[in-house]
XYZ file of C-alpha atoms in Angstrom:
525
model
C 106.902 86.191 112.295
C 107.508 83.869 115.268
C 110.133 81.226 114.556
C 111.295 77.940 116.060
C 114.903 76.834 115.573
C 115.524 73.099 115.068
C 119.103 71.949 115.556
C 119.805 68.837 113.497
C 122.058 66.133 114.938
C 121.486 63.833 111.951
C 118.385 61.748 112.646
C 116.559 60.319 109.630
C 113.306 61.736 111.033
C 114.530 65.231 111.916
C 112.592 66.655 108.972
C 109.399 65.364 110.569
C 109.956 67.690 113.513
C 109.832 70.595 111.080
C 106.673 69.136 109.548
C 104.918 68.928 112.904
C 105.885 72.507 113.775
C 104.595 73.770 110.453
C 101.376 71.813 110.920
C 100.953 73.873 114.059
C 101.129 77.015 111.902
C 104.542 78.058 113.164
C 107.489 78.853 110.909
C 110.660 76.892 111.617
C 114.048 76.269 110.086
C 116.458 73.374 110.339
C 120.124 74.152 110.954
C 123.276 72.221 111.969
C 123.536 71.314 115.639
C 126.733 73.331 116.087
C 125.515 76.797 115.050
C 126.950 79.345 117.449
C 125.750 82.125 119.708
C 125.853 84.796 116.992
C 123.581 82.801 114.701
C 121.089 82.000 117.462
C 120.913 85.630 118.601
C 120.277 86.861 115.056
C 117.690 84.145 114.423
C 115.722 85.216 117.533
C 113.860 81.922 118.052
C 110.805 81.627 120.278
C 112.085 78.155 121.172
C 114.773 75.622 120.266
C 114.395 71.905 119.497
C 117.301 69.441 119.627
C 116.794 66.526 117.231
C 117.651 62.844 117.462
C 120.772 61.313 115.928
C 122.381 58.066 114.837
C 125.412 59.104 116.947
C 126.124 58.210 120.573
C 126.148 60.879 123.273
C 128.923 59.049 125.134
C 131.502 58.992 122.308
C 134.561 61.207 122.667
C 133.773 63.087 119.460
C 130.083 63.333 120.267
C 127.916 66.014 118.655
C 126.949 68.839 120.996
C 124.777 71.910 121.005
C 126.460 75.263 121.494
C 126.385 76.160 125.232
C 124.456 79.320 124.353
C 121.412 77.157 123.515
C 120.902 76.740 127.266
C 121.596 80.424 128.024
C 119.399 82.017 125.368
C 116.452 82.376 127.736
C 113.983 80.487 125.507
C 112.350 77.073 126.024
C 114.325 74.073 124.773
C 112.947 70.648 123.811
C 115.298 67.681 123.441
C 114.229 64.632 121.397
C 115.986 61.243 121.882
C 119.657 62.123 121.293
C 118.648 65.723 121.974
C 117.594 64.631 125.464
C 120.852 62.767 125.974
C 123.079 65.655 124.942
C 120.983 68.030 127.060
C 121.540 65.786 130.061
C 125.266 65.359 129.377
C 125.884 69.065 128.737
C 123.951 70.182 131.828
C 125.565 67.810 134.352
C 123.444 64.669 134.135
C 124.494 61.121 133.296
C 124.234 59.144 130.047
C 125.173 55.491 129.589
C 124.915 52.782 126.981
C 121.694 50.937 127.750
C 121.703 47.191 128.376
C 118.273 47.002 126.755
C 117.768 48.874 123.490
C 114.352 50.095 122.396
C 113.359 50.223 118.732
C 109.698 50.557 117.863
C 106.521 50.726 119.943
C 106.806 51.428 123.652
C 104.591 52.644 126.480
C 105.701 55.324 128.931
C 104.171 56.643 132.122
C 103.963 60.396 132.637
C 105.175 61.887 135.947
C 105.327 65.254 137.626
C 102.484 67.045 135.825
C 104.924 68.917 133.627
C 103.540 71.666 131.417
C 104.563 69.679 128.327
C 102.607 66.492 129.079
C 99.931 67.694 131.515
C 96.584 66.295 130.354
C 98.094 64.518 127.345
C 97.721 60.740 127.516
C 96.451 57.673 125.655
C 95.061 55.904 128.710
C 94.939 55.936 132.502
C 96.254 53.352 134.920
C 94.350 52.048 137.971
C 95.628 54.926 140.119
C 94.858 57.602 137.541
C 98.387 57.735 136.183
C 98.702 58.687 132.516
C 100.285 56.459 129.859
C 101.450 57.322 126.352
C 101.930 55.037 123.339
C 105.190 56.166 121.764
C 107.892 55.225 119.267
C 111.408 54.650 120.600
C 114.712 54.350 118.720
C 117.693 54.411 121.055
C 120.521 52.450 122.609
C 121.976 55.033 125.021
C 119.837 56.481 127.792
C 119.906 59.107 130.534
C 120.780 57.564 133.894
C 121.033 60.664 136.112
C 119.017 63.880 136.003
C 120.962 67.144 135.631
C 120.685 69.635 138.544
C 117.282 71.360 138.587
C 115.541 68.666 136.516
C 112.600 66.486 137.507
C 111.374 63.156 136.156
C 108.706 63.569 133.450
C 108.251 60.046 131.986
C 109.491 56.492 132.491
C 109.104 52.835 131.611
C 110.828 49.617 132.654
C 113.491 49.738 129.935
C 114.131 53.462 130.352
C 113.554 54.752 133.922
C 114.231 58.312 132.716
C 112.219 58.526 129.504
C 111.471 62.211 129.982
C 112.739 65.074 132.134
C 112.062 68.765 132.649
C 113.369 71.873 134.384
C 110.288 74.001 135.138
C 112.277 77.134 135.994
C 114.275 77.304 132.756
C 111.521 75.613 130.714
C 113.783 72.855 129.431
C 111.977 69.671 128.385
C 113.256 66.392 126.960
C 111.777 63.039 125.929
C 113.533 59.832 124.918
C 110.803 58.937 122.419
C 110.031 60.553 119.052
C 106.829 62.665 119.090
C 107.313 63.545 115.412
C 106.493 60.092 114.015
C 102.903 58.967 113.561
C 103.497 55.947 115.817
C 103.524 58.357 118.793
C 99.782 58.955 118.900
C 99.864 62.175 120.938
C 102.924 63.593 119.175
C 101.042 66.401 117.431
C 99.550 67.555 120.747
C 102.979 67.478 122.371
C 104.524 69.696 119.686
C 101.529 72.049 119.723
C 101.844 72.313 123.491
C 105.543 73.179 123.201
C 105.397 75.787 120.413
C 102.142 77.502 121.411
C 101.691 77.166 125.178
C 105.320 76.985 126.278
C 107.102 79.067 123.607
C 104.166 81.405 122.983
C 104.465 81.237 119.189
C 101.519 82.313 117.053
C 100.031 80.492 114.017
C 101.475 82.586 111.194
C 102.737 79.966 108.693
C 100.332 79.267 105.797
C 100.336 78.791 102.027
C 98.549 82.053 101.084
C 101.459 83.944 102.630
C 104.092 81.542 101.243
C 103.104 81.903 97.581
C 103.990 85.598 97.038
C 107.209 85.150 99.009
C 108.207 82.129 96.906
C 107.367 83.941 93.665
C 109.468 86.922 94.660
C 112.405 84.687 95.622
C 112.285 83.026 92.193
C 112.201 86.392 90.437
C 115.081 87.713 92.532
C 117.102 84.555 91.944
C 116.477 84.161 88.219
C 116.194 87.731 86.986
C 115.864 87.769 83.195
C 117.466 84.345 82.697
C 115.663 81.440 81.096
C 114.894 78.316 83.106
C 114.622 74.659 82.095
C 112.482 72.367 84.244
C 112.390 68.596 84.115
C 108.701 67.761 83.928
C 107.917 64.211 85.021
C 104.143 64.338 85.328
C 104.345 63.858 89.091
C 102.963 66.236 91.698
C 106.278 67.792 92.674
C 107.464 68.799 89.210
C 103.920 69.901 88.297
C 103.690 72.269 91.264
C 107.229 73.509 90.669
C 106.322 74.230 87.033
C 103.151 76.096 88.034
C 104.985 78.159 90.655
C 107.887 79.080 88.384
C 105.539 79.799 85.473
C 103.541 82.109 87.760
C 106.785 83.894 88.646
C 108.538 84.237 85.274
C 106.088 83.119 82.566
C 107.671 82.315 79.208
C 111.179 82.420 80.670
C 110.381 78.834 81.686
C 110.677 75.924 79.267
C 109.691 72.487 80.536
C 111.559 69.493 79.160
C 109.510 66.336 79.314
C 111.788 63.338 78.900
C 109.861 60.231 77.892
C 112.136 57.590 79.381
C 110.003 54.597 78.477
C 109.648 54.110 82.242
C 106.444 56.114 82.719
C 102.952 54.986 83.664
C 100.403 53.939 81.043
C 99.587 56.837 78.624
C 101.386 59.273 80.919
C 103.315 61.036 78.166
C 100.182 62.098 76.331
C 98.522 63.173 79.588
C 101.461 65.408 80.510
C 101.383 67.194 77.168
C 97.606 67.610 77.342
C 97.688 69.111 80.835
C 100.637 71.461 80.660
C 101.101 72.443 77.042
C 97.437 72.652 76.040
C 95.608 73.757 79.194
C 98.226 75.679 81.195
C 100.007 77.377 78.330
C 103.428 76.244 79.513
C 106.178 75.750 76.941
C 106.876 71.996 76.917
C 109.427 70.176 74.746
C 108.872 66.412 74.592
C 111.967 64.244 74.158
C 111.592 60.554 73.347
C 114.661 58.958 74.937
C 113.332 55.504 75.804
C 115.815 53.655 73.572
C 118.742 55.411 75.265
C 117.490 54.512 78.744
C 116.847 50.845 77.975
C 120.217 50.518 76.281
C 122.117 51.980 79.256
C 120.129 49.897 81.763
C 120.676 46.604 79.963
C 122.213 44.036 82.282
C 122.103 46.353 85.335
C 120.352 44.925 88.407
C 121.747 46.962 91.335
C 119.172 49.566 92.514
C 121.699 52.300 93.263
C 123.432 51.792 89.936
C 120.090 51.978 88.126
C 119.233 55.222 89.889
C 122.592 56.743 89.005
C 122.306 55.708 85.358
C 118.813 57.171 85.091
C 119.948 60.358 86.832
C 122.971 60.698 84.541
C 120.852 60.241 81.420
C 118.408 62.863 82.644
C 121.271 65.312 83.029
C 122.600 64.462 79.569
C 119.185 65.065 78.024
C 119.003 68.446 79.718
C 122.475 69.304 78.448
C 121.385 68.561 74.902
C 118.214 70.592 75.256
C 120.088 73.457 76.931
C 122.082 73.951 73.727
C 118.805 74.846 72.031
C 118.153 77.505 74.692
C 121.299 79.666 74.818
C 119.777 82.012 77.401
C 118.966 79.178 79.812
C 120.991 79.530 82.994
C 118.931 77.489 85.445
C 117.789 73.890 85.829
C 114.630 73.739 87.949
C 113.638 70.592 89.842
C 110.746 69.533 92.051
C 113.040 68.406 94.871
C 111.241 68.223 98.236
C 112.335 67.547 101.819
C 111.896 63.739 101.893
C 114.114 63.456 98.781
C 116.805 65.465 100.517
C 116.796 63.660 103.850
C 116.821 60.169 102.308
C 119.831 61.114 100.205
C 121.570 62.594 103.259
C 121.614 65.787 101.283
C 120.109 68.064 103.890
C 121.911 71.256 104.807
C 123.632 69.496 107.686
C 124.739 66.434 105.723
C 124.837 64.384 108.935
C 122.173 61.781 108.157
C 122.945 58.252 107.002
C 122.089 57.594 103.342
C 119.110 55.260 102.762
C 118.929 55.639 98.989
C 119.946 58.295 96.498
C 117.505 60.400 94.499
C 118.344 61.334 90.918
C 117.239 64.919 91.527
C 119.283 65.524 94.691
C 122.897 66.525 94.262
C 125.242 64.907 91.786
C 124.854 67.569 89.084
C 128.129 67.673 87.130
C 129.972 70.907 86.505
C 129.644 70.238 82.772
C 125.907 70.893 83.049
C 126.650 74.640 83.055
C 123.275 75.338 84.669
C 122.566 76.631 88.140
C 120.040 74.750 90.250
C 116.602 76.154 91.109
C 114.639 74.147 93.696
C 111.672 76.208 94.930
C 110.065 73.269 96.796
C 113.194 71.992 98.561
C 111.974 73.010 102.030
C 108.432 71.628 101.655
C 106.886 68.310 102.593
C 104.490 66.480 100.293
C 101.293 67.740 101.903
C 102.643 71.310 101.791
C 103.390 70.841 98.098
C 99.793 69.729 97.527
C 98.461 72.746 99.442
C 100.680 74.971 97.333
C 99.371 73.356 94.149
C 95.769 74.078 95.121
C 96.713 77.631 96.038
C 98.206 78.024 92.550
C 94.960 76.803 90.966
C 96.081 73.387 89.740
C 93.326 70.761 89.260
C 92.664 68.713 92.368
C 93.027 65.418 90.481
C 96.536 66.465 89.474
C 97.550 67.776 92.868
C 96.400 64.642 94.682
C 97.828 62.187 92.202
C 99.955 59.625 93.982
C 103.718 60.238 94.057
C 105.828 58.680 91.331
C 109.581 58.176 91.783
C 111.969 60.163 89.625
C 113.511 57.010 88.117
C 109.979 55.850 87.281
C 109.358 52.165 86.679
C 113.127 51.670 86.743
C 112.915 51.188 90.512
C 109.632 49.285 90.383
C 111.092 46.596 88.165
C 113.333 44.539 90.409
C 116.569 43.494 88.766
C 117.338 44.297 85.136
C 114.996 46.752 83.413
C 113.652 45.349 80.154
C 111.092 46.949 77.805
C 108.853 43.876 77.898
C 108.845 43.907 81.706
C 107.966 47.601 81.730
C 105.028 46.946 79.401
C 103.676 44.223 81.687
C 104.093 46.397 84.770
C 102.475 49.454 83.173
C 99.318 47.516 82.375
C 99.158 45.802 85.763
C 99.676 49.094 87.570
C 96.944 50.815 85.555
C 94.465 48.058 86.452
C 95.303 48.335 90.164
C 94.857 52.119 90.128
C 91.596 51.792 88.183
C 90.182 49.390 90.778
C 91.269 51.702 93.611
C 89.488 54.638 91.961
C 86.282 52.651 91.417
C 86.099 51.154 94.924
C 84.302 53.414 97.420
C 84.013 53.191 101.169
C 80.837 53.868 103.192
C 81.109 57.663 102.858
C 81.730 57.538 99.107
C 85.482 58.193 99.213
C 87.492 56.172 96.706
C 90.248 53.945 97.991
C 92.622 55.807 95.688
C 92.001 58.935 97.765
C 92.107 57.019 101.047
C 95.666 55.750 100.495
C 98.684 58.010 100.100
C 100.466 55.939 97.484
C 99.688 52.783 95.533
C 101.453 50.981 92.722
C 102.525 47.618 91.326
C 106.031 46.146 91.422
C 107.421 43.706 88.851
C 109.226 40.718 90.372
C 111.837 38.998 88.178
C 110.656 35.526 89.150
C 108.314 33.105 87.455
C 105.775 30.810 89.030
C 103.717 27.894 87.836
C 100.046 28.484 87.132
C 97.070 26.915 85.392
C 94.855 28.687 82.867
C 92.115 26.585 81.335
C 93.630 23.163 80.697
C 97.148 24.514 80.203
C 100.147 25.060 82.426
C 101.643 28.552 82.612
C 105.039 29.690 83.784
C 104.756 33.453 84.036
C 105.824 36.473 86.071
C 104.690 37.816 89.455
C 103.668 41.343 90.432
C 103.330 42.715 93.949
C 100.729 45.362 94.779
C 101.708 48.055 97.281
C 99.444 50.603 99.009
C 100.382 52.686 102.048
C 98.777 55.227 104.335
C 100.929 58.100 105.573
C 100.862 61.836 106.119
C 104.565 62.576 105.798
C 106.094 59.757 103.692
C 108.860 59.363 106.255
C 106.881 56.675 108.063
C 104.009 54.661 106.576
C 101.565 51.841 107.354
C 100.482 49.318 104.744
C 96.883 49.938 103.739
C 94.307 47.383 104.838
C 92.493 47.251 101.504
C 89.230 45.268 101.299
C 89.706 41.688 100.190
C 87.172 42.055 97.395
C 89.094 45.027 95.978
C 92.335 43.063 96.020
C 90.538 40.094 94.513
C 89.169 42.124 91.597
C 92.552 43.723 90.917
C 94.295 40.340 91.009
C 91.731 38.686 88.766
C 91.847 41.462 86.174
C 95.650 41.589 86.107
C 95.989 37.836 85.609
C 93.244 37.720 82.973
C 94.089 40.915 81.085
C 97.892 41.031 81.240
C 99.280 38.043 79.349
C 102.580 37.116 80.984
C 101.517 37.530 84.624
C 99.936 34.629 86.497
C 100.382 35.552 90.154
C 99.668 38.664 92.251
C 100.849 39.315 95.817
C 100.127 42.145 98.287
C 102.908 43.859 100.268
C 102.029 44.243 103.991
C 105.313 45.845 105.122
C 105.368 49.182 106.942
C 108.012 51.928 106.874
C 110.189 51.464 108.843
C 111.637 48.848 108.592
C 110.784 48.678 104.872
C 110.766 51.671 102.539
C 107.684 52.603 100.528
C 109.354 51.817 97.206
C 110.989 48.411 96.814
C 114.240 49.842 95.453
């Protein structure tokens, strides 16, 4: 199978490069930027991509690609920092820019390079092509290496792209992998298919038997415990592992008291009754609320919730003496945001309770069959495994549950208010249809309510109220690494707000979050 090698220099969006390559039907792997000649030869890539980075290409201890990358005889594509290190390593110039670029930018294409030829968002008065792109850089290339030609430019960055047509080296200062770069998918398809000559051989029907065999080889005759949350990731992980090893899998469903409305009963109905999976339900809500009392810091809350999860698994493991593995629905976005990718070079945004941090006292090995998959790949896998569509396309729910959707201290009464408000919002999204009959729940990638620990004055009837505030959040995204706030119809928002205020005693004000990611994250904590 044709393969693309991505060398990771530590950018927060490096994983998106892998996602774009896989969308093109090409298998790829992400590895540290400093892998050597032996590794590259054995990997036999059809092409190599150099990622972005938070580092500077002009520092003394700067990250570099192995020199063999440029001698391997395959096309190379540099992205942002990848362009800068390509220029520096091949004899060009890189300097700290006087004007930094973060966010939307427009670049002009030059030179009719194979990478950008015919790819544009608009034409100028002289027929020149322009691209709408997303920039995130301070340093910039100031001198082309020998053999290179100019490929793209703008006022802030005169060398925004470069290429060497003889060696088929290409580099762009912008990030084609993020959705803000409108032609990014075409650019990556052009590179892997037309320039590298890779075929479209990566798909879920072929992935399933390979994943099942890996699980069987890894686990053998051991028993496995899986933490079932009711979310898409753990559901697909459970279905995949159950397909591989059957009754060797026992799912532990920990009812933390931080779940969505009626979610506990729904989980048991779906998995235990209809799928025939062994599920043990543990009611631990009192333990979680007790440990979270007085704690307001988001990272501390996440760590407490993660620790309690582990402790619950330890207790349940004693009931399963043959259990040797703890399975989790960890996926790529969890890993990159915790800086827990294989390279470990990325800057931590927030920790995830299911990424790393497992104590030695757990005495269980970790099984993460979805760790290399993005959310849409997980959904495709779920459908391939025969899971119900309504389960597979259920919106993501964070591992810590409502613990990170209640700002500040987590209290049972606040969780009850939030659960009911959230259920109303989701109900209105499901009922509201657009012109083609698609519900707004299906049109947005994720939607939920957030409890704000502030009170505001209100009037109900002839009386004054002094109650809590909830914020509604809905985003549209394909990769969950970047996201736009969803432009929901006003009447939908109005109905949700009216119902929440009238039906949930204790809430008298509803707001709508119109922040995009970046600079905000999808979750509030």
